[in-house]
């Protein structure tokens, strides 16, 4: 019995420790010759709150987009839950993307549509195309949209048009849309870059809650060193497409971070 | 402070050499081409009395003819609506394929645009003459002509609108795992719908006017009656037809202008 239990526990422990995302010698050169990423090699364990810092143009957005294959890599391989993302095609690529929510600096809501429709649009990968197009969402999913909006405190705006909302409200709706995917990973590309300090805190707190309460792995690109130190479990730094810094939050010092932001 | 640090204008800029040069060239070309084509401006003025004569003979509208032309007027409007609608239905997929921001396959896009360019080079009067020869005198020829004309015009207007849309929502829909058609439905259509409708109405306006002329070639509608009355020197009827047509065109233009103002 002890032997079985031991095996089980070891298995559980390994699963917990197994990285949810790994970069294996990933390089990316854009078709115009710009180097986006250079030999990136690191792993992200499940449930981590990772903040990626770096100067403008250092490759943060590129790195993030190789995870859900919005960008192709030119060398190496990205693994999500131990599957190489380059292996996905068509329908399977869409189910990969369904597991990975993405939040953008410009929110990227459909401005002319209602908040409800925007949130439901996060669910379309669970439906055949014709049902999505006809808007034939199940009663459960409409309920789920309300629940998602509730989690970001936006349910009273459900029938408003997206472009009637403030920036912070739009970003919260965008998070609700992402929640409809039932994602395991959330990628947030400078989610607060166009928000004021107060709404910044609201949005970052929501991301932190999703990380701690739901166990989602969260990766956030940030320009702000203070925010990185406040929210991250671990900080990695990029410079000119290279991973130049990688420390758990306990080991991060102010001096380190300032160094990343010194253009050389 | 003087403007001493401003760069000096070259003499070409100072004397507006380019603007004056182009204007002179245009005037020369205009004179040259009217010489070559034997346009006699004098004839326009010397024949003014014939014009006046026609006006006098038409100044006696045969109002009872109005009841005869109500039906063909309605037919003209129906032709325009039908032709525009058919053309639009076919234009939408072609416009989507021609948009550089949606279709990255250069060959597919290039082929699609080639087809559209070819269609637009066909003069509508030529089309009408051909289709009258094929289908005989009647509105079928008119509807097909207008459909082809609308197709060429709308597909170009549409794809140019599509190329100006905000790509953010498309990126977001791609990241949730939506299929191509779902992305177009959720992220593209809401952004372009108003302009689409506006261009549809604009084309409809043009088609109502065009269909009166097409009828002259036998392609159905009020134009057939216009031609008949002129052939029979029945100028009283001609006057009624022209007045009624102007009123109808004005009404359609008014409605469509109003709708477009509301939409944009
Ligand atoms: N589509 C593209 N084609 C060519 N080069 C690109 C493309 N996208 C990004 N790049 C280049 O790749 C490099 C990395 O860009 P990336 O957007 O990943 O940087 P970033 O760290 O996200 O910057 P920012 O903080 O400004 O968002 C930059 O030099 C950029 O100019
Ligand atoms: Mg970026």
Coordinates of C-alpha atoms and ligand atoms in Angstrom, one line a residue:
Chain A
X1 CA 0.0 0.0 0.0
X2 CA 2.8 2.4 1.0
X3 CA 4.5 1.7 -2.3
X4 CA 1.3 2.5 -4.3
X5 CA 0.8 5.6 -2.3
X6 CA 4.4 6.7 -2.8
X7 CA 4.1 6.2 -6.5
X8 CA 0.9 8.1 -6.6
X9 CA 2.3 11.0 -4.6
X10 CA 5.4 11.1 -6.7
X11 CA 3.2 11.2 -9.8
X12 CA 1.1 14.0 -8.4
X13 CA 4.2 15.9 -7.4
X14 CA 5.7 15.5 -10.8
X15 CA 2.5 16.6 -12.4
X16 CA 2.4 19.7 -10.2
X17 CA 6.0 20.5 -11.2
X18 CA 5.7 19.6 -14.8
X19 CA 6.0 22.8 -16.8
X20 CA 2.8 24.0 -18.5
X21 CA 4.9 25.9 -21.1
X22 CA 8.4 25.3 -22.2
X23 CA 10.6 27.1 -24.7
X24 CA 13.3 24.9 -26.2
X25 CA 15.9 27.0 -28.0
X26 CA 13.3 29.2 -29.7
X27 CA 14.4 31.7 -32.2
X28 CA 12.3 33.9 -34.4
X29 CA 13.4 36.0 -37.3
X30 CA 10.7 38.1 -39.0
X31 CA 10.5 37.9 -42.8
X32 CA 12.1 41.3 -43.1
X33 CA 15.2 40.0 -41.2
X34 CA 14.4 41.6 -37.8
X35 CA 15.4 39.3 -35.0
X36 CA 12.4 38.9 -32.7
X37 CA 13.7 36.1 -30.4
X38 CA 17.1 34.6 -30.0
X39 CA 17.6 31.1 -28.5
X40 CA 15.0 31.4 -25.7
X41 CA 15.1 28.4 -23.4
X42 CA 13.1 28.3 -20.2
X43 CA 10.0 26.7 -18.7
X44 CA 7.0 28.0 -16.9
X45 CA 5.5 25.8 -14.2
X46 CA 1.7 25.4 -13.9
X47 CA 0.1 28.1 -11.8
X48 CA 2.9 30.6 -12.0
X49 CA 2.4 34.4 -12.2
X50 CA 5.2 35.3 -14.6
X51 CA 6.0 38.9 -15.6
X52 CA 8.1 39.6 -18.7
X53 CA 9.9 42.9 -18.7
X54 CA 12.1 44.6 -21.3
X55 CA 12.4 47.7 -23.4
X56 CA 10.2 48.4 -26.3
X57 CA 11.1 46.2 -29.2
X58 CA 12.9 43.6 -26.9
X59 CA 10.5 40.9 -28.1
X60 CA 7.9 40.6 -25.3
X61 CA 4.9 40.5 -27.6
X62 CA 6.7 38.1 -30.0
X63 CA 7.5 35.7 -27.1
X64 CA 3.9 35.7 -26.0
X65 CA 2.5 35.1 -29.4
X66 CA 4.6 32.1 -30.0
X67 CA 2.8 30.3 -27.2
X68 CA -0.7 30.4 -28.9
X69 CA 0.9 30.3 -32.4
X70 CA -0.2 33.7 -33.4
X71 CA 3.4 33.9 -34.5
X72 CA 5.4 31.0 -35.9
X73 CA 8.9 30.4 -34.6
X74 CA 11.8 29.9 -37.1
X75 CA 13.9 27.7 -34.8
X76 CA 13.3 25.5 -31.8
X77 CA 10.0 24.5 -30.3
X78 CA 7.4 25.7 -27.9
X79 CA 5.6 23.1 -25.8
X80 CA 2.2 23.7 -24.1
X81 CA 1.2 20.9 -21.7
X82 CA 4.0 18.8 -23.2
X83 CA 2.7 19.1 -26.8
X84 CA 4.7 20.9 -29.4
X85 CA 2.6 23.8 -30.6
X86 CA 3.9 23.5 -34.2
X87 CA 2.1 20.1 -34.4
X88 CA -1.3 21.8 -34.2
X89 CA -3.2 22.5 -37.4
X90 CA -6.7 23.8 -38.3
X91 CA -9.2 22.6 -35.8
X92 CA -6.7 21.3 -33.3
X93 CA -4.9 24.7 -33.4
X94 CA -8.2 26.4 -32.5
X95 CA -8.6 24.0 -29.5
X96 CA -5.0 24.9 -28.4
X97 CA -5.9 28.6 -28.6
X98 CA -9.1 27.9 -26.7
X99 CA -7.0 26.8 -23.7
X100 CA -5.0 30.0 -23.8
X101 CA -6.7 33.3 -23.1
X102 CA -5.2 36.5 -24.4
X103 CA -5.6 40.1 -23.1
X104 CA -4.4 43.0 -25.2
X105 CA -3.2 46.6 -24.5
X106 CA -6.0 48.0 -26.7
X107 CA -8.7 45.6 -25.3
X108 CA -9.7 44.6 -28.9
X109 CA -13.4 44.4 -28.2
X110 CA -15.8 44.7 -31.0
X111 CA -16.8 48.3 -30.5
X112 CA -20.2 48.3 -32.1
X113 CA -21.4 45.2 -30.4
X114 CA -22.9 44.8 -27.0
X115 CA -20.9 43.7 -24.0
X116 CA -22.9 40.5 -23.9
X117 CA -22.0 39.6 -27.5
X118 CA -18.4 40.4 -26.9
X119 CA -18.3 38.1 -23.9
X120 CA -20.1 35.3 -25.7
X121 CA -17.7 35.6 -28.5
X122 CA -15.1 34.1 -26.2
X123 CA -17.1 30.9 -26.3
X124 CA -17.3 30.4 -30.1
X125 CA -14.6 27.7 -30.2
X126 CA -17.0 25.4 -28.4
X127 CA -19.6 25.7 -31.2
X128 CA -19.7 24.7 -34.8
X129 CA -19.3 27.8 -37.1
X130 CA -22.9 28.0 -38.2
X131 CA -24.1 28.1 -34.6
X132 CA -21.7 30.8 -33.7
X133 CA -22.7 32.8 -36.7
X134 CA -26.4 32.5 -35.9
X135 CA -25.6 33.4 -32.3
X136 CA -27.2 30.1 -31.0
X137 CA -25.5 30.0 -27.6
X138 CA -26.9 27.7 -25.0
X139 CA -28.7 28.9 -21.9
X140 CA -25.8 27.6 -19.8
X141 CA -23.4 29.7 -21.7
X142 CA -25.5 32.8 -21.5
X143 CA -25.6 32.2 -17.7
X144 CA -21.8 31.7 -17.8
X145 CA -21.4 35.1 -19.6
X146 CA -23.2 36.7 -16.7
X147 CA -21.1 34.8 -14.2
X148 CA -17.9 35.9 -16.0
X149 CA -19.0 39.5 -16.0
X150 CA -19.8 39.2 -12.3
X151 CA -16.3 38.1 -11.6
X152 CA -14.9 41.3 -13.1
X153 CA -17.8 43.4 -11.6
X154 CA -19.2 44.4 -15.0
X155 CA -22.6 42.6 -15.1
X156 CA -24.6 45.7 -14.9
X157 CA -23.2 46.8 -18.2
X158 CA -24.1 43.6 -20.0
X159 CA -26.4 45.4 -22.6
X160 CA -24.2 48.5 -23.1
X161 CA -22.3 48.9 -26.3
X162 CA -18.6 48.1 -25.9
X163 CA -17.5 51.6 -27.1
X164 CA -19.6 53.3 -24.4
X165 CA -17.3 51.9 -21.7
X166 CA -14.2 53.4 -20.2
X167 CA -10.8 51.8 -20.9
X168 CA -10.7 50.0 -17.6
X169 CA -14.2 48.7 -18.1
X170 CA -13.4 47.5 -21.6
X171 CA -10.4 45.6 -20.3
X172 CA -12.5 44.0 -17.6
X173 CA -15.0 42.9 -20.3
X174 CA -12.0 41.6 -22.3
X175 CA -11.1 39.5 -19.3
X176 CA -14.6 38.2 -19.0
X177 CA -14.5 37.2 -22.7
X178 CA -11.3 35.3 -22.0
X179 CA -12.9 33.5 -19.0
X180 CA -15.5 32.1 -21.4
X181 CA -12.8 30.0 -23.0
X182 CA -12.2 28.2 -19.7
X183 CA -8.5 28.8 -20.3
X184 CA -5.6 27.2 -18.4
X185 CA -3.2 30.0 -19.4
X186 CA -3.7 33.7 -19.6
X187 CA -1.4 35.8 -21.7
X188 CA -1.7 39.6 -21.1
X189 CA 0.3 41.8 -23.4
X190 CA 0.7 45.1 -21.6
X191 CA -2.9 45.0 -20.3
X192 CA -2.6 48.2 -18.4
X193 CA -0.6 50.3 -20.7
X194 CA -3.5 52.6 -21.6
X195 CA -5.1 52.7 -18.1
X196 CA -4.8 55.1 -15.2
X197 CA -3.2 54.0 -11.9
X198 CA -6.5 53.1 -10.2
X199 CA -7.9 51.0 -13.0
X200 CA -4.5 49.5 -13.4
X201 CA -4.7 48.1 -9.9
X202 CA -8.2 46.8 -10.5
X203 CA -7.1 44.9 -13.6
X204 CA -3.9 43.5 -12.1
X205 CA -5.8 42.4 -9.0
X206 CA -8.3 40.5 -11.2
X207 CA -5.4 38.7 -13.0
X208 CA -3.8 37.9 -9.6
X209 CA -7.1 36.5 -8.4
X210 CA -7.5 34.3 -11.4
X211 CA -4.0 33.1 -10.8
X212 CA -4.6 32.3 -7.1
X213 CA -8.2 31.2 -7.0
X214 CA -8.5 29.4 -10.2
X215 CA -4.9 28.2 -10.5
X216 CA -4.5 29.8 -13.9
X217 CA -1.0 30.3 -15.2
X218 CA -0.7 34.0 -16.0
X219 CA 2.0 35.6 -18.1
X220 CA 2.0 39.4 -18.2
X221 CA 4.2 41.7 -20.3
X222 CA 4.8 44.9 -18.3
X223 CA 6.8 48.1 -18.6
X224 CA 6.4 49.0 -15.0
X225 CA 9.1 47.7 -12.7
X226 CA 7.0 48.4 -9.5
X227 CA 4.0 46.5 -10.8
X228 CA 6.2 43.6 -11.8
X229 CA 7.6 43.4 -8.3
X230 CA 4.2 43.8 -6.7
X231 CA 2.4 41.0 -8.7
X232 CA 5.0 38.6 -10.1
X233 CA 6.0 35.2 -8.7
X234 CA 8.9 35.4 -11.1
X235 CA 10.4 37.9 -13.4
X236 CA 12.1 37.3 -16.7
X237 CA 13.8 40.1 -18.7
X238 CA 14.3 40.3 -22.4
X239 CA 16.8 42.4 -24.3
X240 CA 17.0 42.4 -28.1
X241 CA 15.2 39.1 -28.3
X242 CA 17.4 37.4 -25.7
X243 CA 16.5 36.2 -22.2
X244 CA 18.9 38.2 -20.1
X245 CA 17.2 37.8 -16.7
X246 CA 15.3 35.1 -14.9
X247 CA 14.7 35.2 -11.1
X248 CA 12.0 34.2 -8.6
X249 CA 10.5 37.3 -7.0
X250 CA 12.4 36.7 -3.7
X251 CA 15.7 37.1 -5.5
X252 CA 14.8 40.1 -7.6
X253 CA 16.5 43.4 -6.6
X254 CA 15.8 46.9 -7.8
X255 CA 19.3 47.1 -9.3
X256 CA 18.7 44.0 -11.4
X257 CA 15.6 45.5 -12.9
X258 CA 17.1 48.8 -13.6
X259 CA 19.8 47.1 -15.5
X260 CA 17.3 45.4 -17.8
X261 CA 16.0 48.9 -18.6
X262 CA 19.3 50.3 -19.4
X263 CA 19.7 50.4 -23.2
X264 CA 23.2 49.3 -24.1
Chain B
X1 CA 13.5 85.8 -33.7
X2 CA 13.5 85.5 -37.5
X3 CA 12.9 82.5 -39.6
X4 CA 16.6 82.4 -40.5
X5 CA 16.8 78.8 -39.5
X6 CA 14.1 77.7 -41.9
X7 CA 15.4 75.9 -45.0
X8 CA 15.4 78.1 -48.1
X9 CA 12.8 77.3 -50.8
X10 CA 14.3 76.4 -54.1
X11 CA 13.3 78.6 -57.1
X12 CA 11.1 75.7 -58.3
X13 CA 9.1 75.9 -55.1
X14 CA 9.2 79.7 -54.9
X15 CA 7.7 80.2 -58.4
X16 CA 5.2 77.3 -58.2
X17 CA 6.8 75.9 -61.3
X18 CA 5.1 72.5 -60.9
X19 CA 1.5 73.8 -60.5
X20 CA 1.7 76.3 -63.3
X21 CA 3.4 73.8 -65.6
X22 CA 0.7 71.2 -65.0
X23 CA -2.1 73.7 -65.6
X24 CA -0.6 74.9 -68.9
X25 CA -0.1 71.3 -70.0
X26 CA -3.8 70.5 -69.2
X27 CA -5.1 73.5 -71.2
X28 CA -2.9 72.6 -74.2
X29 CA -4.1 69.0 -74.1
X30 CA -7.7 70.1 -73.9
X31 CA -7.4 72.4 -76.9
X32 CA -5.4 69.8 -78.8
X33 CA -8.0 67.1 -78.3
X34 CA -10.9 69.2 -79.2
X35 CA -9.1 70.1 -82.5
X36 CA -8.4 66.5 -83.2
X37 CA -11.9 65.3 -82.5
X38 CA -13.6 68.1 -84.4
X39 CA -15.6 69.3 -81.5
X40 CA -17.3 72.4 -82.7
X41 CA -18.3 74.6 -79.8
X42 CA -19.8 77.0 -82.1
X43 CA -22.3 74.4 -83.3
X44 CA -23.6 74.0 -79.7
X45 CA -24.6 77.7 -79.6
X46 CA -25.9 77.9 -83.2
X47 CA -28.2 74.9 -82.5
X48 CA -29.6 76.4 -79.4
X49 CA -32.7 77.4 -81.2
X50 CA -33.5 73.8 -82.0
X51 CA -33.2 73.1 -78.3
X52 CA -35.5 75.9 -77.5
X53 CA -38.0 74.5 -80.1
X54 CA -37.9 71.2 -78.3
X55 CA -38.6 72.8 -75.0
X56 CA -41.5 74.7 -76.4
X57 CA -43.0 71.5 -77.9
X58 CA -42.5 69.7 -74.6
X59 CA -44.0 72.6 -72.6
X60 CA -47.4 70.9 -73.0
X61 CA -47.2 67.9 -70.8
X62 CA -49.8 65.3 -71.6
X63 CA -50.7 64.7 -68.0
X64 CA -53.1 61.9 -68.7
X65 CA -50.1 59.9 -69.9
X66 CA -49.0 59.7 -66.2
X67 CA -51.3 56.7 -65.6
X68 CA -49.6 54.8 -68.4
X69 CA -46.1 55.3 -67.0
X70 CA -46.7 54.5 -63.3
X71 CA -46.2 50.8 -64.0
X72 CA -43.0 51.2 -66.0
X73 CA -41.6 53.6 -63.3
X74 CA -42.2 51.1 -60.6
X75 CA -40.6 48.5 -62.9
X76 CA -37.5 50.7 -63.2
X77 CA -37.2 51.0 -59.4
X78 CA -37.7 47.2 -59.0
X79 CA -35.0 46.6 -61.7
X80 CA -32.6 48.9 -59.8
X81 CA -33.3 47.2 -56.4
X82 CA -33.1 43.7 -57.8
X83 CA -29.9 44.4 -59.9
X84 CA -28.2 46.1 -56.9
X85 CA -29.1 43.3 -54.5
X86 CA -28.0 40.5 -56.8
X87 CA -24.7 42.4 -57.6
X88 CA -24.1 43.0 -53.8
X89 CA -24.7 39.3 -52.9
X90 CA -22.0 38.3 -55.3
X91 CA -19.7 41.2 -54.5
X92 CA -19.4 40.3 -50.8
X93 CA -17.3 37.1 -51.1
X94 CA -15.2 38.7 -53.8
X95 CA -14.6 41.8 -51.7
X96 CA -13.6 39.6 -48.7
X97 CA -11.1 37.7 -50.9
X98 CA -9.7 40.9 -52.4
X99 CA -8.9 42.5 -49.0
X100 CA -5.2 42.4 -48.3
X101 CA -5.7 42.3 -44.6
X102 CA -7.9 39.2 -44.7
X103 CA -6.3 37.1 -47.5
X104 CA -2.6 36.7 -47.3
X105 CA -2.4 34.5 -50.4
X106 CA -1.1 36.9 -53.0
X107 CA -2.1 34.8 -56.0
X108 CA -5.7 34.3 -54.8
X109 CA -6.0 38.0 -54.0
X110 CA -4.4 39.0 -57.3
X111 CA -6.6 36.7 -59.4
X112 CA -9.7 38.0 -57.5
X113 CA -8.7 41.6 -58.2
X114 CA -8.0 40.9 -61.8
X115 CA -11.5 39.5 -62.2
X116 CA -13.0 42.6 -60.5
X117 CA -10.9 44.9 -62.7
X118 CA -12.1 43.2 -65.8
X119 CA -15.7 43.4 -64.8
X120 CA -15.4 47.1 -64.1
X121 CA -14.0 47.8 -67.6
X122 CA -17.2 46.5 -69.2
X123 CA -19.4 49.6 -70.1
X124 CA -22.9 49.1 -68.9
X125 CA -24.4 50.3 -72.1
X126 CA -22.5 47.6 -74.0
X127 CA -23.7 45.0 -71.4
X128 CA -27.3 46.2 -71.9
X129 CA -27.0 45.9 -75.6
X130 CA -25.6 42.4 -75.4
X131 CA -28.2 41.2 -72.9
X132 CA -31.1 42.7 -74.8
X133 CA -29.8 40.7 -77.8
X134 CA -29.7 37.6 -75.7
X135 CA -32.9 37.9 -73.6
X136 CA -34.9 40.1 -75.8
X137 CA -36.5 43.4 -74.9
X138 CA -37.6 43.5 -71.3
X139 CA -36.4 43.9 -67.7
X140 CA -34.4 40.7 -67.5
X141 CA -31.7 42.3 -69.6
X142 CA -31.8 45.4 -67.5
X143 CA -31.6 43.5 -64.2
X144 CA -28.6 41.5 -65.3
X145 CA -26.8 44.5 -66.6
X146 CA -27.3 46.4 -63.4
X147 CA -26.3 43.4 -61.3
X148 CA -23.0 43.1 -63.2
X149 CA -22.4 46.9 -63.0
X150 CA -23.2 46.9 -59.2
X151 CA -21.0 43.8 -58.7
X152 CA -18.0 45.6 -60.1
X153 CA -18.6 48.8 -58.3
X154 CA -19.6 47.4 -54.9
X155 CA -16.9 44.8 -54.7
X156 CA -14.2 47.5 -55.1
X157 CA -15.9 49.9 -52.6
X158 CA -16.4 47.1 -50.1
X159 CA -12.8 45.7 -50.2
X160 CA -11.4 49.2 -49.8
X161 CA -13.6 49.6 -46.7
X162 CA -12.5 46.2 -45.4
X163 CA -8.9 47.2 -45.7
X164 CA -9.3 50.1 -43.3
X165 CA -10.8 48.2 -40.4
X166 CA -9.2 47.9 -37.0
X167 CA -7.4 44.5 -36.9
X168 CA -7.4 44.3 -33.1
X169 CA -10.8 42.5 -32.8
X170 CA -9.7 40.0 -35.5
X171 CA -6.6 39.2 -33.5
X172 CA -8.7 38.8 -30.4
X173 CA -11.1 36.4 -32.2
X174 CA -8.2 34.5 -33.6
X175 CA -6.8 34.1 -30.1
X176 CA -10.0 32.6 -28.7
X177 CA -9.9 29.9 -31.3
X178 CA -12.6 31.1 -33.7
X179 CA -12.8 29.8 -37.3
X180 CA -12.2 32.1 -40.3
X181 CA -15.9 32.6 -41.0
X182 CA -16.7 33.2 -37.3
X183 CA -13.9 35.8 -37.2
X184 CA -15.3 37.6 -40.2
X185 CA -18.8 37.5 -38.8
X186 CA -17.9 38.7 -35.3
X187 CA -14.9 41.0 -35.9
X188 CA -15.2 42.2 -39.5
X189 CA -18.9 42.6 -40.3
X190 CA -19.8 44.9 -37.3
X191 CA -17.0 47.2 -38.3
X192 CA -18.1 47.6 -41.9
X193 CA -21.9 47.0 -41.9
X194 CA -22.8 50.7 -41.9
X195 CA -20.5 51.6 -44.7
X196 CA -21.7 48.6 -46.6
X197 CA -25.3 49.7 -46.4
X198 CA -24.3 53.2 -47.3
X199 CA -22.5 52.1 -50.4
X200 CA -25.4 49.8 -51.3
X201 CA -27.8 52.8 -51.2
X202 CA -25.4 54.9 -53.2
X203 CA -25.1 52.3 -55.9
X204 CA -28.9 51.9 -55.8
X205 CA -29.2 55.7 -56.5
X206 CA -26.9 55.4 -59.5
X207 CA -28.8 52.3 -60.7
X208 CA -32.2 54.0 -60.6
X209 CA -30.7 56.7 -62.9
X210 CA -28.9 54.3 -65.0
X211 CA -31.9 52.0 -65.5
X212 CA -33.8 54.8 -67.1
X213 CA -31.1 55.1 -69.7
X214 CA -30.7 51.3 -70.1
X215 CA -34.4 51.1 -70.8
X216 CA -33.7 53.2 -73.8
X217 CA -31.8 50.3 -75.2
X218 CA -34.8 48.1 -74.6
X219 CA -33.8 46.8 -71.2
X220 CA -37.2 47.4 -69.7
X221 CA -38.6 50.1 -67.5
X222 CA -39.4 53.7 -68.1
X223 CA -36.7 54.1 -70.8
X224 CA -38.6 52.0 -73.2
X225 CA -41.5 54.5 -73.0
X226 CA -39.1 57.4 -73.3
X227 CA -37.7 56.1 -76.5
X228 CA -41.2 55.3 -77.9
X229 CA -42.5 58.8 -77.2
X230 CA -39.5 60.4 -78.9
X231 CA -39.8 58.2 -81.9
X232 CA -43.4 59.1 -82.2
X233 CA -42.7 62.8 -81.8
X234 CA -45.1 62.6 -78.9
X235 CA -43.3 65.4 -76.9
X236 CA -46.2 65.9 -74.5
X237 CA -45.6 62.4 -73.3
X238 CA -41.9 62.8 -73.3
X239 CA -42.2 65.8 -71.0
X240 CA -44.3 63.8 -68.5
X241 CA -41.9 60.9 -68.6
X242 CA -38.9 63.2 -67.9
X243 CA -40.7 65.1 -65.1
X244 CA -41.9 61.9 -63.5
X245 CA -38.4 60.3 -63.7
X246 CA -36.8 63.4 -62.2
X247 CA -39.3 63.3 -59.3
X248 CA -38.7 59.6 -58.7
X249 CA -34.9 60.0 -58.8
X250 CA -35.1 62.9 -56.4
X251 CA -37.2 60.9 -54.0
X252 CA -34.9 57.9 -54.1
X253 CA -31.8 60.1 -53.7
X254 CA -33.5 61.9 -50.8
X255 CA -34.4 58.7 -49.0
X256 CA -31.0 57.2 -49.5
X257 CA -29.2 60.3 -48.5
X258 CA -31.2 60.5 -45.4
X259 CA -30.5 56.9 -44.5
X260 CA -26.8 57.2 -45.2
X261 CA -26.6 60.3 -42.9
X262 CA -28.3 58.3 -40.2
X263 CA -26.0 55.4 -40.6
X264 CA -22.6 57.2 -40.7
Ligands
LIG1 N1 5.3 41.8 -37.9 C1 6.6 42.1 -37.8 N2 7.5 42.2 -38.8 C2 8.7 42.6 -38.6 N3 9.3 42.9 -37.5 C3 8.5 42.9 -36.4 C4 7.1 42.5 -36.5 N4 6.6 42.5 -35.2 C5 7.6 42.9 -34.4 N5 8.7 43.1 -35.1 C6 10.1 43.5 -34.6 O1 10.5 42.5 -33.6 C7 11.1 43.1 -32.5 C8 10.3 42.7 -31.3 O2 9.0 43.2 -31.3 P1 8.0 43.0 -30.1 O3 6.7 43.6 -30.6 O4 7.9 41.6 -29.7 O5 8.6 43.9 -29.0 P2 7.9 44.3 -27.6 O6 8.9 43.9 -26.5 O7 6.6 43.7 -27.4 O8 7.9 45.9 -27.7 P3 6.8 46.9 -27.0 O9 7.1 47.0 -25.6 O10 7.0 48.1 -27.8 O11 5.4 46.3 -27.3 C9 11.1 44.6 -32.7 O12 12.3 45.0 -33.3 C10 10.0 44.8 -33.8 O13 10.3 45.9 -34.6
LIG2 MG1 4.7 44.6 -27.4

